XYZ file of C-alpha atoms in Angstrom:
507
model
C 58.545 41.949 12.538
C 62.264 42.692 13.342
C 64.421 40.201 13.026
C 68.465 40.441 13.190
C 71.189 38.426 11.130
C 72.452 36.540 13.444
C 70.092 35.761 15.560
C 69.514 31.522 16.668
C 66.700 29.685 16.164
C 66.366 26.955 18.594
C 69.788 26.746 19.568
C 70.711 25.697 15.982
C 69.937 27.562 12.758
C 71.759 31.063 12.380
C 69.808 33.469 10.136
C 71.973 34.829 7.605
C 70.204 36.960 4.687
C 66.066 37.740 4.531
C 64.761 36.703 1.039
C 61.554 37.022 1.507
C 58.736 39.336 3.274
C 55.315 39.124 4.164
C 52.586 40.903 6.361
C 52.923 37.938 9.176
C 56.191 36.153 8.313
C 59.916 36.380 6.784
C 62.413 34.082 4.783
C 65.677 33.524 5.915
C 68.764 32.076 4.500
C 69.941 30.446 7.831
C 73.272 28.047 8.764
C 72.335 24.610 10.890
C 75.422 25.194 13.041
C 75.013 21.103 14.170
C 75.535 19.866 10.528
C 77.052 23.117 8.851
C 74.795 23.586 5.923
C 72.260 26.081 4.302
C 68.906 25.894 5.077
C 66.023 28.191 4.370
C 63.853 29.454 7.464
C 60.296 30.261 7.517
C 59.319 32.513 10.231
C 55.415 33.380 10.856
C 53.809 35.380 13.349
C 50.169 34.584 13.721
C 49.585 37.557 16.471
C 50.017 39.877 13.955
C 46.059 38.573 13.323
C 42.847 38.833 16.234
C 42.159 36.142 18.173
C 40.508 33.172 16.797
C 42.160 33.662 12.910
C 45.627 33.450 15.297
C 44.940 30.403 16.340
C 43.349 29.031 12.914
C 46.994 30.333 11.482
C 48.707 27.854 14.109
C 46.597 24.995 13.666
C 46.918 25.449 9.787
C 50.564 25.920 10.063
C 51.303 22.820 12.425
C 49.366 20.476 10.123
C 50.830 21.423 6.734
C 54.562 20.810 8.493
C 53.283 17.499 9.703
C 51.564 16.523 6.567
C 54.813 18.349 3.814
C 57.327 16.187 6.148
C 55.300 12.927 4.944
C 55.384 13.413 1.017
C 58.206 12.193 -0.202
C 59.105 12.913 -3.803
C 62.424 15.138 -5.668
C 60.155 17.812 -7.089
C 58.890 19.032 -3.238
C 61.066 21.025 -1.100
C 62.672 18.833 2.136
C 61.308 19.823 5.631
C 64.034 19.550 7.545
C 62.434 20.733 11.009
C 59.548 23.252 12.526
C 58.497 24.356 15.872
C 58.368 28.093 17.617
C 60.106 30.319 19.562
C 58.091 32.783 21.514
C 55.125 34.551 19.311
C 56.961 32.866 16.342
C 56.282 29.941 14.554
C 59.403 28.441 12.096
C 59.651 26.237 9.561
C 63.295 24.900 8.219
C 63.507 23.469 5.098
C 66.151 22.303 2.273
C 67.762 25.255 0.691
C 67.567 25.586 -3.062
C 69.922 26.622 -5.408
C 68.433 28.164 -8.368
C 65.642 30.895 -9.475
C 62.670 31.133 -8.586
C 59.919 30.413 -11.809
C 58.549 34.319 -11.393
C 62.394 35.250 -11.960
C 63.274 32.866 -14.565
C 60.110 33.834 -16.322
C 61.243 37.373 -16.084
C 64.781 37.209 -17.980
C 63.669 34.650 -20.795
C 61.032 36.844 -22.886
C 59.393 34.884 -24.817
C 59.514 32.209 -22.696
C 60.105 29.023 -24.815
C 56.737 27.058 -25.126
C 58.905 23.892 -24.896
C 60.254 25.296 -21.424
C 56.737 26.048 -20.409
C 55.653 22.453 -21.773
C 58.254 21.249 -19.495
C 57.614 22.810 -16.423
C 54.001 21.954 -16.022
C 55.212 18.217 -16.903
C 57.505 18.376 -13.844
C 55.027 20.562 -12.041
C 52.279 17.649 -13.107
C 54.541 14.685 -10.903
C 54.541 17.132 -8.084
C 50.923 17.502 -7.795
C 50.026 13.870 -8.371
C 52.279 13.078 -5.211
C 50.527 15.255 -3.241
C 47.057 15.017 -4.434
C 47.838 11.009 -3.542
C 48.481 11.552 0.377
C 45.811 13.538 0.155
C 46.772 17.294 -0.144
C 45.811 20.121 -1.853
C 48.351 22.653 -2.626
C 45.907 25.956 -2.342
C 48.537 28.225 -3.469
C 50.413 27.274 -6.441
C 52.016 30.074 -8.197
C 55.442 31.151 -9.711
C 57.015 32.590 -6.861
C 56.197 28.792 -5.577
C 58.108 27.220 -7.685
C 62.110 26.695 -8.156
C 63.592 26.239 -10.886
C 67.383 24.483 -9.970
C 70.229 24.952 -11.647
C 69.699 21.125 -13.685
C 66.692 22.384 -14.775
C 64.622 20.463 -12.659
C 61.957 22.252 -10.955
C 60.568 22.344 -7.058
C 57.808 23.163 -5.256
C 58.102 24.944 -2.061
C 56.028 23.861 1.134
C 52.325 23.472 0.670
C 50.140 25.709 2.175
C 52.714 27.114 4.818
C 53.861 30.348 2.237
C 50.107 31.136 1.822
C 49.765 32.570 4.887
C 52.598 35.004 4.859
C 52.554 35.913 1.565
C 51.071 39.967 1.348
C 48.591 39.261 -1.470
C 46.870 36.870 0.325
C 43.151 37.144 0.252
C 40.384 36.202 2.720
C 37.012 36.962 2.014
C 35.489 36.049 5.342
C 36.382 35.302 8.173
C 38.072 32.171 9.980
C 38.059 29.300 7.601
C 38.188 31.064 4.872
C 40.323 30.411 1.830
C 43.386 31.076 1.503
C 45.405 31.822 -1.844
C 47.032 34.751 -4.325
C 44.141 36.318 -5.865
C 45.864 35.965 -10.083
C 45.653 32.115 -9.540
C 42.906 31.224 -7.497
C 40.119 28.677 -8.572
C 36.525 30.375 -8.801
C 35.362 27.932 -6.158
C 38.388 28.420 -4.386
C 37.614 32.268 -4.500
C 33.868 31.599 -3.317
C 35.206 29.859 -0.258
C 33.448 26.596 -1.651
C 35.107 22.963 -1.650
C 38.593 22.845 -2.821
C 40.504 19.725 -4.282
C 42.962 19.110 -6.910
C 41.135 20.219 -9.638
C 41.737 23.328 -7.661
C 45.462 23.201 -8.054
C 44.415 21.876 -11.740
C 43.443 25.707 -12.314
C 46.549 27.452 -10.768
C 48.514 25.006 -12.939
C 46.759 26.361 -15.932
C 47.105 30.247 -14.646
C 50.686 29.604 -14.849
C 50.967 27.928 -17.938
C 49.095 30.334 -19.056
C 51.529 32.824 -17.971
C 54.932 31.294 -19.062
C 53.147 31.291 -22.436
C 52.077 34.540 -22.874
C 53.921 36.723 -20.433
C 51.494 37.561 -18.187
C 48.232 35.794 -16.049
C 45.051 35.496 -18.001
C 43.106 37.927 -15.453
C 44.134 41.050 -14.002
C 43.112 44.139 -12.015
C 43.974 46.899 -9.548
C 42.059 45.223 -6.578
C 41.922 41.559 -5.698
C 37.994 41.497 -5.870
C 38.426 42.728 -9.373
C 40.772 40.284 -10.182
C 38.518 37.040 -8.601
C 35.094 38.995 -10.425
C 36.912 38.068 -13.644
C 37.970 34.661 -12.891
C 34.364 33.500 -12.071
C 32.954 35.453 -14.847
C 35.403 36.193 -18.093
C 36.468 33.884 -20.229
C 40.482 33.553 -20.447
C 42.283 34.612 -23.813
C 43.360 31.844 -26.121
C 47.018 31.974 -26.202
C 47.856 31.346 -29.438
C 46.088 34.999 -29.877
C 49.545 36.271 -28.648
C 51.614 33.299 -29.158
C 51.003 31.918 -32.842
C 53.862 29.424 -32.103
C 52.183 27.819 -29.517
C 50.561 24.478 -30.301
C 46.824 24.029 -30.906
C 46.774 21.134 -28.680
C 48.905 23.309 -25.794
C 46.858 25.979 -26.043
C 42.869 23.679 -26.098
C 44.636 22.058 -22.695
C 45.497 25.866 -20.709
C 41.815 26.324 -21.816
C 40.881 23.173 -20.498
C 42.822 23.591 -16.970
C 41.135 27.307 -16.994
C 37.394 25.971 -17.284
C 35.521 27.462 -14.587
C 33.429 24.484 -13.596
C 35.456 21.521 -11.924
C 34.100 19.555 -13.545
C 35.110 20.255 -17.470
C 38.724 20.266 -16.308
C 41.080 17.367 -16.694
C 40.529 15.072 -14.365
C 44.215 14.884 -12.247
C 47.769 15.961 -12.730
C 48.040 12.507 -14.607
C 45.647 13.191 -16.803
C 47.323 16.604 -17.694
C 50.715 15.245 -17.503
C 49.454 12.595 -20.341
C 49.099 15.636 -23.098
C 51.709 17.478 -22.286
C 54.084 14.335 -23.292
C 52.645 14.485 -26.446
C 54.553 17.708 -26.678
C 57.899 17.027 -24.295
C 61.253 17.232 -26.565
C 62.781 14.093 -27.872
C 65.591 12.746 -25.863
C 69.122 14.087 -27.042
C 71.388 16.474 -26.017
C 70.887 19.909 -23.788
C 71.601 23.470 -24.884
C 73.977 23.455 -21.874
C 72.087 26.700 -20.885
C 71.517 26.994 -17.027
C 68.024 26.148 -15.751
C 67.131 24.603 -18.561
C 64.081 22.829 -17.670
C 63.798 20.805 -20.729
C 67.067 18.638 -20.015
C 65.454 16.130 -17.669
C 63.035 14.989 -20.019
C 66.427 15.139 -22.927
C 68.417 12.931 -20.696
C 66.632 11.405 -17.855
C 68.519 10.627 -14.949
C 71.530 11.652 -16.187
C 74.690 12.456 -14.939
C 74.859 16.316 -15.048
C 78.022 17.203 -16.178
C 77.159 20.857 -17.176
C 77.933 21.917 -13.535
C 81.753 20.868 -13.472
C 81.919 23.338 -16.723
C 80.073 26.358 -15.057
C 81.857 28.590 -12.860
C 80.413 29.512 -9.680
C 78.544 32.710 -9.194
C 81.045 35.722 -8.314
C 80.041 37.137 -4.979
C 78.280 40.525 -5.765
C 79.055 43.699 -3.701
C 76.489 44.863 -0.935
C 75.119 48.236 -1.829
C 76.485 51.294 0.021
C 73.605 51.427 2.818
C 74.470 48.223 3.811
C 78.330 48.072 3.825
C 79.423 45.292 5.623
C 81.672 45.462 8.146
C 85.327 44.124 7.080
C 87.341 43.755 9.877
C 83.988 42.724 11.416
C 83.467 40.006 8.871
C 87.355 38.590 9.267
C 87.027 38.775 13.398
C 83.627 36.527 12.592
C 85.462 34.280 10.193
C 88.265 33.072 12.971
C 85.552 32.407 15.084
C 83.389 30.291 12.803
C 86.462 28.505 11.443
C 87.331 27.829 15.179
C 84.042 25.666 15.885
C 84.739 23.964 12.274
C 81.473 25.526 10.750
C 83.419 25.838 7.529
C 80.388 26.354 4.821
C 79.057 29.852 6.859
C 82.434 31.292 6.795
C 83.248 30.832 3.329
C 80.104 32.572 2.549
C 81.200 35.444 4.614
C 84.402 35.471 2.918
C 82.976 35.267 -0.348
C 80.250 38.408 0.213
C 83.034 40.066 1.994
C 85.422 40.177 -0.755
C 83.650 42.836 -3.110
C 83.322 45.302 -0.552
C 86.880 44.572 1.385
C 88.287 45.397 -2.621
C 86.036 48.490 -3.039
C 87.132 49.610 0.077
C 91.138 49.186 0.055
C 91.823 48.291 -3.429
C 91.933 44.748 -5.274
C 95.528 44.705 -4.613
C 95.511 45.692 -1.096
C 97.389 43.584 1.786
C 93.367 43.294 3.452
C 91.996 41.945 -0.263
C 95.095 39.917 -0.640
C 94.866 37.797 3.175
C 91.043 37.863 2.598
C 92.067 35.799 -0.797
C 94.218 33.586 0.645
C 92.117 32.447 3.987
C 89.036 32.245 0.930
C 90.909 30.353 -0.915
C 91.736 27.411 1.681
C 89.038 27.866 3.456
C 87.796 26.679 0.117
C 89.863 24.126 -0.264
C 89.047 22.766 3.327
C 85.194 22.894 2.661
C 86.172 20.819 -0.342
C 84.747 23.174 -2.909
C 87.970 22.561 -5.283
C 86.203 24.018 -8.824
C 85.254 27.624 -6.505
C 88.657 27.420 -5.102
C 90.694 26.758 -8.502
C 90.163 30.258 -9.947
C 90.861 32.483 -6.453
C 94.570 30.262 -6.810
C 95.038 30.906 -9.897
C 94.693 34.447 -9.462
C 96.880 34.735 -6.568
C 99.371 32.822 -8.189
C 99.215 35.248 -10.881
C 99.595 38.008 -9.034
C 102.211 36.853 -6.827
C 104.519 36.042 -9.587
C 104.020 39.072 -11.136
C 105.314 40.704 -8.170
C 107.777 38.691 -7.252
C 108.874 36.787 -9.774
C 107.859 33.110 -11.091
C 110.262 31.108 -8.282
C 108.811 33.182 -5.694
C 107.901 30.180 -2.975
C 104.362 31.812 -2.454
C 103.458 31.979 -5.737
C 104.764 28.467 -6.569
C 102.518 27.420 -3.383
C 99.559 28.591 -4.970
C 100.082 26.679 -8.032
C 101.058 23.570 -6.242
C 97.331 23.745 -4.468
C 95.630 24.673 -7.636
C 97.315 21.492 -9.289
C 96.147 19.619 -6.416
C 92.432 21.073 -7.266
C 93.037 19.927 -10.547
C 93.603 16.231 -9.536
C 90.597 16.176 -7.126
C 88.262 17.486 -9.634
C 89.237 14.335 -11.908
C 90.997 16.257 -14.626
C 94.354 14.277 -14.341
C 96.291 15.825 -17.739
C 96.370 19.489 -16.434
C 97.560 18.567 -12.796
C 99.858 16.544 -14.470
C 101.412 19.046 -16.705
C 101.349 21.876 -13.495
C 103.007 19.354 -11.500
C 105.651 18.651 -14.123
C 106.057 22.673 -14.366
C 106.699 23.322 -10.853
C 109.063 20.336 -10.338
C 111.655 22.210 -11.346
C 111.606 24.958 -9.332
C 111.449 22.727 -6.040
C 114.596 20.421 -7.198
C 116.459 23.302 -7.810
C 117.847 24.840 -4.245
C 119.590 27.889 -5.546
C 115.629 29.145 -6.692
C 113.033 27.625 -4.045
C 114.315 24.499 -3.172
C 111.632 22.354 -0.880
C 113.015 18.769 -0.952
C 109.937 17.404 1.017
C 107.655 19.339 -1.822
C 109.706 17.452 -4.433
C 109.544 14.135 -3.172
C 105.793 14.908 -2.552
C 105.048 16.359 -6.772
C 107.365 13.810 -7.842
C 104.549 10.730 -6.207
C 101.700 12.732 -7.698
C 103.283 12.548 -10.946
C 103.725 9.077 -10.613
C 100.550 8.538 -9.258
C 99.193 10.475 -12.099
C 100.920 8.750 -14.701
C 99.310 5.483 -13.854
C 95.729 7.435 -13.536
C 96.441 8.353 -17.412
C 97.708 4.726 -18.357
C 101.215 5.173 -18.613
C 102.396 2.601 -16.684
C 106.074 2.548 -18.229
C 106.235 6.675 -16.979
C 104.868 5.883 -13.943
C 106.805 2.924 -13.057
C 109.943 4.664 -13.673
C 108.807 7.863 -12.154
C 108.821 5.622 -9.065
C 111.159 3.547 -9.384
C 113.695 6.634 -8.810
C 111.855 8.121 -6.460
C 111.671 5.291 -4.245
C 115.603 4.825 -4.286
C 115.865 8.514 -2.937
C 113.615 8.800 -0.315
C 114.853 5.376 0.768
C 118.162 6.986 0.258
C 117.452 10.072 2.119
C 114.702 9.393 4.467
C 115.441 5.699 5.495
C 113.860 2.451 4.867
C 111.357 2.675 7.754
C 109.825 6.538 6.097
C 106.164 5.782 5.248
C 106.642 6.999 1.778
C 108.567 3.895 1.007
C 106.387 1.574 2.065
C 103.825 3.551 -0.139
C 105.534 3.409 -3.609
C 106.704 0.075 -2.810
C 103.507 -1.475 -2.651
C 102.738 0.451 -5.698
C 105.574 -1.156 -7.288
C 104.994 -4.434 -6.330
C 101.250 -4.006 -7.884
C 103.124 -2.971 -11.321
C 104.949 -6.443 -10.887
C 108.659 -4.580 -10.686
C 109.560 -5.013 -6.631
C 108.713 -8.870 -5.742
C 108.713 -9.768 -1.578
């Protein structure tokens, strides 16, 4: 299936980047140009199958949408919308920020067993949600499951991704079941009833898994693969893992029996031992994707993301170029119909190349900073916007000189990205810094840009309890815009009522 960025889906969602490929169906990053945010877009194509399986595919796909849309719980990925378009069938749903479990599993080797503990704890809440409505996942797996940048973990849409995914298996025909062949239930694989002791046994594939680095049955054909399910017996994990608890390791067993019947008997159940095992409550590493710190601090503010800086924009690699002046031409035009979030995702993908291209110091790389900057600024994204200021402030007065206007511009925005991101001492003390340079006329003298620093440091003052500074602060500056802007200049109505509230103006 061919499908081109940029291309609308039902009048509304943009497709943007494919993350994702199956033999029927794609994911897409997309942009909901009606409310100007990510999404991610499912796209299947059920004639890529003969007759009667195409419409099984439909009927399969239009009842998991309706049924996903009615489970309502933090751990399951938000439909947002489905429908099709032509041959297609899509599905839009929440876009998650994060890695996926496969990934996350990937770059932390050994994978903590506390981490593992607490991702089948979270994984546990999911499945009793959905096992309540009732629904049976049929295709749990890592590349299923998100883990988001809090460390809290989500499971992506229930049955839809099993049919698009390219190591699906179906051993008959229509009807047949549907699932990845390294975590499928032996009655699942045997096309026989399937429940939620079914998703019981993927759940215990993957602990297995996060535990030992690798599934507990594997082979160079998927019939091999499902042989062993029905007939080996798994290896205990402590074999490879001595760390591992006894009690962890008799419950993977447990969740791995191959009769229904000697596993536990729901998520709850399973969710019950693993507590036994979650940490204590106290404080988080601070690593990213942590997925121990909602059980350290539950419900929790998370502070950890005001202290990480955003992900730098990578380059594209050289087959895929993007187009520069292309990607600016695009940017006007999205900025035009105020869909602010798509363009500065351009901007920010764009600026790699537009830098390997002409050089980071370029007049291109410079104006592409700038517009990213306050597009930045405008989309309200003050922590991704602080850095690109600083920079260009940086630059700018290395070139020109400290007083240079532009250059004191840039640090007058960064201190006002400072203020909204609640840090009050460090706008403060920029604020205070560039002062000088706008009272002084014979070096950049901007009287309107004074009067304005002048009520943020006053303003700022009080914010940091300093009410004598602040009063004073105001004091004067009301007397000189009343002096040179009149009594009836908004300003002075401002600071008086200020005034009045620190009892020094009565009437």
């Amino acid at each position: 299936m061919s499908v081109a960025t940029g291309r609308v889906i039902a009048d509304r969602y943009e497709l943007s980047t494919l993350i994702g490929q199956g033999g029927m169906g794609q994911v897409w990053t997309a942009y909901d140009q009606r409310l100007d945010r990510r999404v991610a877009v499912k796209l299947l194509r059920p004639d890529k199958v003969a007759g009667q399986e195409a419409d099984e595919l439909r009927r399969r796909f239009v009842r998991e949408c309706r049924v996903t849309a009615q489970v309502d719980h933090p751990g399951l990925v938000t439909v947002h919308d489905a429908g099709s378009e032509d041959e297609e069938l899509f599905l839009v749903m929440q876009y998650v920020d994060g890695a996926d479990l496969s990934d996350h599993l990937a770059e932390h080797d050994p994978y903590p067993w506390q981490w593992a503990v607490a991702v089948a704890a979270q994984l546990c809440a999911v499945l009793s949600a959905v096992h309540a409505v009732p629904i049976v996942h049929r295709d749990l797996k890592p590349r299923n499951v998100m883990v988001k940048q809090d460390g809290t973990v989500t499971v992506l849409d229930l049955g839809v991704a099993s049919v698009m995914d390219t190591d699906t298996t179906r051993l008959t025909h229509t009807g047949s079941p549907i699932g990845s062949p390294a975590y499928m239930a032996p009655e699942q694989a045997m096309g026989g009833a399937v429940g939620p002791y079914t998703d019981l046994y993927a759940l215990g594939v993957v602990l297995h898994e996060l535990l030992s680095g690798d599934v507990p049955f594997s082979g160079s054909t998927a019939l091999g693969v499902l042989h062993r399910h029905l007939y080996e017996p798994p290896l205990p994990v402590r074999r490879l893992r001595p760390e591992v608890p006894e009690s962890l390791e008799a419950l993977v067993l447990r969740l791995l029996a191959k009769d229904p019947q000697h596993r536990p008997a729901s998520a709850q159940e399973v969710y019950e031992h693993l507590a036994l095992l979650l940490p204590e409550r106290g404080m988080p590493t601070g690593a990213p994707l942590d997925p121990t710190r909602p059980f350290l601090r539950p419900h929790a503010p998370w502070p950890d993301r005001a202290r990480t800086p955003a992900t730098q924009p990578t380059a594209a690699p050289a087959a895929e170029r993007p187009d520069v002046a292309g990607a600016v031409d695009e940017v006007k035009r999205l900025l035009g119909e105020g869909r602010i979030t798509q363009a500065v995702d351009i901007l920010g993908g764009i600026l790699p190349a537009a830098a390997e291209q002409h050089g980071e110091r370029s007049p291109v790389v410079r104006t592409l900073r700038k517009q990213y900057a306050a597009t930045l600024m405008d989309d309200g994204q003050y922590r991704r916007a602080l850095p690109e200021l600083r920079r260009l402030a940086d630059e700018r007065a290395a070139e020109a000189g400290q007083a240079d206007p532009q250059a004191l511009r840039f640090r007058y925005e960064a201190a006002q990205c400072l203020e909204q991101l609640g840090e009050p001492a460090a706008a403060l003390a920029e604020y205070r810094a560039l002062l000088p340079y706008y009272e002084n006329q014979y070096v950049a003298g901007d009287p309107e840009l004074a009067l304005d620093v002048r009520r943020r440091i006053g303003h700022l003052l009080l914010a940091l309890g300093d009410r004598t500074a602040a009063r004073d602060t105001l004091a004067r500056l009301l007397h000189d815009v009343d002096r040179l802007r009149g009594p009836g200049h908004p300003l002075v109505a401002e600071i008086r009522r200020t005034l009045e509230w620190l009892g020094q103006v009565r009437g």
